[in-house]
PDB file of C-alpha atoms in Angstrom:
ATOM      1  CA  PRO A  90     142.374 163.917 165.387  1.00  0.00           C
ATOM      2  CA  ASN A  91     138.483 163.380 165.183  1.00  0.00           C
ATOM      3  CA  THR A  92     138.710 164.774 161.479  1.00  0.00           C
ATOM      4  CA  LEU A  93     135.866 162.440 160.574  1.00  0.00           C
ATOM      5  CA  ALA A  94     133.620 164.211 163.013  1.00  0.00           C
ATOM      6  CA  PHE A  95     133.520 167.101 160.138  1.00  0.00           C
ATOM      7  CA  HIS A  96     132.577 164.978 157.252  1.00  0.00           C
ATOM      8  CA  ASP A  97     129.410 163.921 155.707  1.00  0.00           C
ATOM      9  CA  HIS A  98     129.035 160.249 157.102  1.00  0.00           C
ATOM     10  CA  LEU A  99     126.851 159.106 154.125  1.00  0.00           C
ATOM     11  CA  PHE A 100     124.034 157.385 156.206  1.00  0.00           C
ATOM     12  CA  LEU A 101     122.704 156.580 153.023  1.00  0.00           C
ATOM     13  CA  GLY A 102     125.052 153.336 152.917  1.00  0.00           C
ATOM     14  CA  LEU A 103     122.773 152.049 155.860  1.00  0.00           C
ATOM     15  CA  ILE A 104     119.804 151.839 153.316  1.00  0.00           C
ATOM     16  CA  THR A 105     121.764 149.850 150.934  1.00  0.00           C
ATOM     17  CA  ALA A 106     123.422 147.790 153.515  1.00  0.00           C
ATOM     18  CA  PRO A 107     121.093 144.829 153.035  1.00  0.00           C
ATOM     19  CA  LEU A 108     121.566 144.688 149.479  1.00  0.00           C
ATOM     20  CA  THR A 109     125.438 144.720 149.719  1.00  0.00           C
ATOM     21  CA  TRP A 110     125.377 141.809 152.144  1.00  0.00           C
ATOM     22  CA  LEU A 111     123.143 140.043 149.893  1.00  0.00           C
ATOM     23  CA  SER A 112     124.863 140.574 146.746  1.00  0.00           C
ATOM     24  CA  GLY A 113     128.268 140.873 148.284  1.00  0.00           C
ATOM     25  CA  GLU A 114     128.935 143.814 146.031  1.00  0.00           C
ATOM     26  CA  PRO A 115     129.042 147.404 147.522  1.00  0.00           C
ATOM     27  CA  LEU A 116     129.035 149.138 144.074  1.00  0.00           C
ATOM     28  CA  LEU A 117     125.332 147.679 143.020  1.00  0.00           C
ATOM     29  CA  GLY A 118     124.272 149.941 146.267  1.00  0.00           C
ATOM     30  CA  TYR A 119     125.995 152.574 145.431  1.00  0.00           C
ATOM     31  CA  ASN A 120     124.965 152.823 141.924  1.00  0.00           C
ATOM     32  CA  LEU A 121     121.525 152.313 142.937  1.00  0.00           C
ATOM     33  CA  LEU A 122     121.300 155.308 145.325  1.00  0.00           C
ATOM     34  CA  LEU A 123     122.944 157.261 142.612  1.00  0.00           C
ATOM     35  CA  LEU A 124     120.406 156.486 139.939  1.00  0.00           C
ATOM     36  CA  LEU A 125     117.568 157.071 142.666  1.00  0.00           C
ATOM     37  CA  SER A 126     119.147 160.477 143.537  1.00  0.00           C
ATOM     38  CA  PHE A 127     118.100 161.679 140.019  1.00  0.00           C
ATOM     39  CA  ALA A 128     114.713 160.112 140.310  1.00  0.00           C
ATOM     40  CA  PHE A 129     113.712 161.209 143.675  1.00  0.00           C
ATOM     41  CA  SER A 130     115.265 164.848 142.932  1.00  0.00           C
ATOM     42  CA  GLY A 131     112.920 165.050 139.748  1.00  0.00           C
ATOM     43  CA  TRP A 132     109.924 163.467 141.814  1.00  0.00           C
ATOM     44  CA  ALA A 133     110.341 165.962 144.511  1.00  0.00           C
ATOM     45  CA  VAL A 134     110.485 168.786 142.083  1.00  0.00           C
ATOM     46  CA  PHE A 135     107.392 167.482 140.136  1.00  0.00           C
ATOM     47  CA  LEU A 136     105.529 167.465 143.436  1.00  0.00           C
ATOM     48  CA  LEU A 137     106.687 170.899 144.515  1.00  0.00           C
ATOM     49  CA  VAL A 138     105.742 172.499 141.129  1.00  0.00           C
ATOM     50  CA  ARG A 139     102.444 170.624 140.944  1.00  0.00           C
ATOM     51  CA  ASP A 140     101.465 171.764 144.636  1.00  0.00           C
ATOM     52  CA  THR A 141     102.485 175.407 143.752  1.00  0.00           C
ATOM     53  CA  LEU A 142     100.480 175.784 140.396  1.00  0.00           C
ATOM     54  CA  GLY A 143      97.568 174.038 142.076  1.00  0.00           C
ATOM     55  CA  ASP A 144      97.183 176.558 144.229  1.00  0.00           C
ATOM     56  CA  ARG A 145      97.589 179.561 141.830  1.00  0.00           C
ATOM     57  CA  LEU A 146      95.871 178.037 138.662  1.00  0.00           C
ATOM     58  CA  PRO A 147      91.922 176.835 137.962  1.00  0.00           C
ATOM     59  CA  ARG A 148      91.270 173.281 138.162  1.00  0.00           C
ATOM     60  CA  ASP A 149      90.682 172.868 134.358  1.00  0.00           C
ATOM     61  CA  ALA A 150      94.443 173.785 133.850  1.00  0.00           C
ATOM     62  CA  ALA A 151      95.335 170.149 135.390  1.00  0.00           C
ATOM     63  CA  GLY A 152      96.921 168.988 132.186  1.00  0.00           C
ATOM     64  CA  ALA A 153      99.155 172.122 132.046  1.00  0.00           C
ATOM     65  CA  ILE A 154      99.762 171.889 135.939  1.00  0.00           C
ATOM     66  CA  THR A 155     100.948 168.416 135.242  1.00  0.00           C
ATOM     67  CA  TRP A 156     103.185 169.072 132.002  1.00  0.00           C
ATOM     68  CA  SER A 157     104.828 172.010 133.734  1.00  0.00           C
ATOM     69  CA  ALA A 158     105.539 169.904 136.628  1.00  0.00           C
ATOM     70  CA  ILE A 159     107.137 167.217 134.554  1.00  0.00           C
ATOM     71  CA  ILE A 160     109.476 169.297 132.623  1.00  0.00           C
ATOM     72  CA  ALA A 161     110.304 171.135 135.687  1.00  0.00           C
ATOM     73  CA  GLY A 162     111.164 168.165 137.714  1.00  0.00           C
ATOM     74  CA  ALA A 163     113.419 166.800 134.310  1.00  0.00           C
ATOM     75  CA  ALA A 164     115.300 170.044 134.234  1.00  0.00           C
ATOM     76  CA  PHE A 165     116.324 170.135 137.773  1.00  0.00           C
ATOM     77  CA  ALA A 166     116.803 166.123 138.256  1.00  0.00           C
ATOM     78  CA  PHE A 167     119.229 166.204 135.116  1.00  0.00           C
ATOM     79  CA  CYS A 168     120.603 169.995 135.264  1.00  0.00           C
ATOM     80  CA  ALA A 169     124.195 170.558 134.745  1.00  0.00           C
ATOM     81  CA  TYR A 170     125.120 171.719 138.603  1.00  0.00           C
ATOM     82  CA  ARG A 171     123.985 167.788 139.362  1.00  0.00           C
ATOM     83  CA  PHE A 172     126.272 166.486 136.582  1.00  0.00           C
ATOM     84  CA  ALA A 173     129.233 168.613 137.487  1.00  0.00           C
ATOM     85  CA  HIS A 174     128.766 166.904 141.207  1.00  0.00           C
ATOM     86  CA  PHE A 175     128.544 163.411 139.803  1.00  0.00           C
ATOM     87  CA  PRO A 176     131.702 162.319 141.895  1.00  0.00           C
ATOM     88  CA  HIS A 177     130.293 163.909 145.169  1.00  0.00           C
ATOM     89  CA  PHE A 178     127.582 161.751 146.108  1.00  0.00           C
ATOM     90  CA  GLN A 179     126.229 163.378 149.067  1.00  0.00           C
ATOM     91  CA  LEU A 180     126.092 166.700 146.989  1.00  0.00           C
ATOM     92  CA  LEU A 181     123.515 164.896 144.667  1.00  0.00           C
ATOM     93  CA  GLN A 182     121.078 164.221 147.659  1.00  0.00           C
ATOM     94  CA  THR A 183     118.809 167.489 147.477  1.00  0.00           C
ATOM     95  CA  PHE A 184     115.484 165.557 147.431  1.00  0.00           C
ATOM     96  CA  TRP A 185     115.311 166.011 151.052  1.00  0.00           C
ATOM     97  CA  MET A 186     115.370 169.741 150.897  1.00  0.00           C
ATOM     98  CA  LEU A 187     112.476 169.766 148.487  1.00  0.00           C
ATOM     99  CA  PHE A 188     110.679 167.449 150.356  1.00  0.00           C
ATOM    100  CA  ALA A 189     110.660 169.550 153.481  1.00  0.00           C
ATOM    101  CA  LEU A 190     109.952 172.674 151.409  1.00  0.00           C
ATOM    102  CA  LEU A 191     106.836 170.930 149.948  1.00  0.00           C
ATOM    103  CA  PHE A 192     105.557 169.927 153.121  1.00  0.00           C
ATOM    104  CA  LEU A 193     106.558 173.254 154.820  1.00  0.00           C
ATOM    105  CA  ARG A 194     104.101 174.958 152.182  1.00  0.00           C
ATOM    106  CA  ARG A 195     101.264 172.221 152.917  1.00  0.00           C
ATOM    107  CA  LEU A 196     101.530 173.197 156.724  1.00  0.00           C
ATOM    108  CA  LEU A 197     101.413 176.969 156.243  1.00  0.00           C
ATOM    109  CA  ARG A 198      98.450 176.903 153.994  1.00  0.00           C
ATOM    110  CA  PRO A 199      95.172 178.486 155.530  1.00  0.00           C
ATOM    111  CA  ILE A 200      93.226 175.548 157.470  1.00  0.00           C
ATOM    112  CA  ASP A 201      90.194 175.835 155.329  1.00  0.00           C
ATOM    113  CA  ALA A 202      92.566 174.723 152.236  1.00  0.00           C
ATOM    114  CA  GLY A 203      94.006 171.670 154.259  1.00  0.00           C
ATOM    115  CA  GLY A 204      96.791 173.626 155.871  1.00  0.00           C
ATOM    116  CA  GLY A 205      97.888 173.256 159.709  1.00  0.00           C
ATOM    117  CA  ARG A 206      98.072 169.569 159.807  1.00  0.00           C
ATOM    118  CA  LEU A 207     100.418 167.927 162.311  1.00  0.00           C
ATOM    119  CA  ARG A 208     101.599 165.247 159.616  1.00  0.00           C
ATOM    120  CA  ASP A 209     102.923 167.901 157.536  1.00  0.00           C
ATOM    121  CA  ALA A 210     105.092 169.528 160.344  1.00  0.00           C
ATOM    122  CA  LEU A 211     106.262 165.988 161.066  1.00  0.00           C
ATOM    123  CA  LEU A 212     107.153 165.384 157.643  1.00  0.00           C
ATOM    124  CA  CYS A 213     108.703 168.749 157.076  1.00  0.00           C
ATOM    125  CA  GLY A 214     110.957 168.225 160.278  1.00  0.00           C
ATOM    126  CA  LEU A 215     111.996 164.533 159.198  1.00  0.00           C
ATOM    127  CA  PHE A 216     112.890 165.681 155.414  1.00  0.00           C
ATOM    128  CA  ALA A 217     114.825 168.400 156.876  1.00  0.00           C
ATOM    129  CA  ALA A 218     116.627 166.212 159.156  1.00  0.00           C
ATOM    130  CA  LEU A 219     117.346 163.828 156.594  1.00  0.00           C
ATOM    131  CA  GLN A 220     118.942 166.605 154.403  1.00  0.00           C
ATOM    132  CA  ALA A 221     121.009 167.859 157.345  1.00  0.00           C
ATOM    133  CA  VAL A 222     122.205 163.883 158.017  1.00  0.00           C
ATOM    134  CA  SER A 223     122.807 163.506 154.406  1.00  0.00           C
ATOM    135  CA  ALA A 224     124.913 166.205 153.484  1.00  0.00           C
ATOM    136  CA  LEU A 225     126.025 168.561 156.208  1.00  0.00           C
ATOM    137  CA  TYR A 226     126.834 171.357 153.544  1.00  0.00           C
ATOM    138  CA  TYR A 227     123.221 171.453 152.220  1.00  0.00           C
ATOM    139  CA  ALA A 228     121.905 171.568 155.989  1.00  0.00           C
ATOM    140  CA  PHE A 229     122.655 175.370 155.975  1.00  0.00           C
ATOM    141  CA  PHE A 230     120.979 175.884 152.747  1.00  0.00           C
ATOM    142  CA  THR A 231     117.898 173.879 153.958  1.00  0.00           C
ATOM    143  CA  ALA A 232     117.797 176.046 156.921  1.00  0.00           C
ATOM    144  CA  ALA A 233     118.210 179.163 155.362  1.00  0.00           C
ATOM    145  CA  LEU A 234     115.336 178.052 152.791  1.00  0.00           C
ATOM    146  CA  LEU A 235     112.872 176.844 155.417  1.00  0.00           C
ATOM    147  CA  SER A 236     113.488 179.458 157.870  1.00  0.00           C
ATOM    148  CA  GLY A 237     113.181 182.354 154.852  1.00  0.00           C
ATOM    149  CA  TYR A 238     109.933 180.985 153.647  1.00  0.00           C
ATOM    150  CA  ALA A 239     108.532 180.630 157.139  1.00  0.00           C
ATOM    151  CA  LEU A 240     109.540 184.527 157.902  1.00  0.00           C
ATOM    152  CA  LEU A 241     108.143 185.865 154.635  1.00  0.00           C
ATOM    153  CA  TRP A 242     104.789 183.771 155.301  1.00  0.00           C
ATOM    154  CA  GLY A 243     105.170 185.302 158.898  1.00  0.00           C
ATOM    155  CA  ILE A 244     105.455 188.552 157.325  1.00  0.00           C
ATOM    156  CA  THR A 245     102.560 188.136 154.901  1.00  0.00           C
ATOM    157  CA  GLN A 246     100.165 186.694 157.474  1.00  0.00           C
ATOM    158  CA  LEU A 247     100.869 189.824 159.873  1.00  0.00           C
ATOM    159  CA  TRP A 248     100.119 192.070 156.787  1.00  0.00           C
ATOM    160  CA  LEU A 249      96.877 190.572 156.032  1.00  0.00           C
ATOM    161  CA  ARG A 250      95.736 190.468 159.397  1.00  0.00           C
ATOM    162  CA  LEU A 251      96.514 194.251 159.810  1.00  0.00           C
ATOM    163  CA  ARG A 252      94.765 195.125 156.801  1.00  0.00           C
ATOM    164  CA  ARG A 253      91.878 192.678 156.940  1.00  0.00           C
ATOM    165  CA  GLY A 254      91.604 192.124 160.784  1.00  0.00           C
ATOM    166  CA  GLY A 255      91.038 188.657 162.017  1.00  0.00           C
ATOM    167  CA  ARG A 256      93.052 186.215 163.868  1.00  0.00           C
ATOM    168  CA  LEU A 257      96.483 185.105 163.446  1.00  0.00           C
ATOM    169  CA  PRO A 258      97.252 181.442 162.342  1.00  0.00           C
ATOM    170  CA  TRP A 259      98.433 180.346 165.792  1.00  0.00           C
ATOM    171  CA  ARG A 260      98.059 176.671 164.680  1.00  0.00           C
ATOM    172  CA  GLN A 261     100.295 176.880 161.851  1.00  0.00           C
ATOM    173  CA  VAL A 262     102.719 178.846 163.861  1.00  0.00           C
ATOM    174  CA  ALA A 263     102.802 176.128 166.716  1.00  0.00           C
ATOM    175  CA  LEU A 264     103.533 173.278 164.224  1.00  0.00           C
ATOM    176  CA  LEU A 265     105.751 175.293 162.535  1.00  0.00           C
ATOM    177  CA  VAL A 266     107.757 175.594 165.942  1.00  0.00           C
ATOM    178  CA  GLY A 267     107.130 171.878 166.015  1.00  0.00           C
ATOM    179  CA  ALA A 268     108.561 171.131 162.922  1.00  0.00           C
ATOM    180  CA  ALA A 269     111.916 173.003 163.864  1.00  0.00           C
ATOM    181  CA  LEU A 270     112.217 171.123 166.846  1.00  0.00           C
ATOM    182  CA  VAL A 271     111.578 167.814 165.152  1.00  0.00           C
ATOM    183  CA  GLY A 272     114.399 168.427 162.276  1.00  0.00           C
ATOM    184  CA  ALA A 273     116.675 170.221 165.024  1.00  0.00           C
ATOM    185  CA  LEU A 274     116.297 166.733 167.476  1.00  0.00           C
ATOM    186  CA  LEU A 275     116.558 164.199 164.692  1.00  0.00           C
ATOM    187  CA  ALA A 276     119.706 165.892 163.185  1.00  0.00           C
ATOM    188  CA  LEU A 277     121.456 167.095 166.300  1.00  0.00           C
ATOM    189  CA  PRO A 278     123.056 163.468 167.132  1.00  0.00           C
TER     190      PRO A 278
END
């Protein structure tokens, strides 16, 4: 009894339901989502790499940053792991995790660099919840990834404050807790 309670329910089928109803062909929606999983995963890595390199490299390296992000996105979208899990539809939905990390990075930036925005916290929580709902298996990876990143950020902030003095980034900490609550409340049901 209740064995479906422990299985991914593939809520992404709700997205393609209108297409299935209009066309009468359920494979059309499945195949569309399958192809979009490659596109969205590549796009997520592209945005994450561009955002990360944009923080580190000078502005005159914009072309190199863009090409690096394109290559990284293509490499991730079409890596062997993804093709090995081609029959496991829910395991191809990795892009939510990457979008959650992207918005976590943006949230934890210093305020003078555009960090500490409520929108980034809400999007981080939303994408983490969508990852948990898409593939329960990846929910644990997402939690470890986001909490590990936040923990390293917190340790770094404490170390910087001890060495240089100044205030702790309480706004980012409060928004980080808010993002975790949004993700948990959306994924819990």
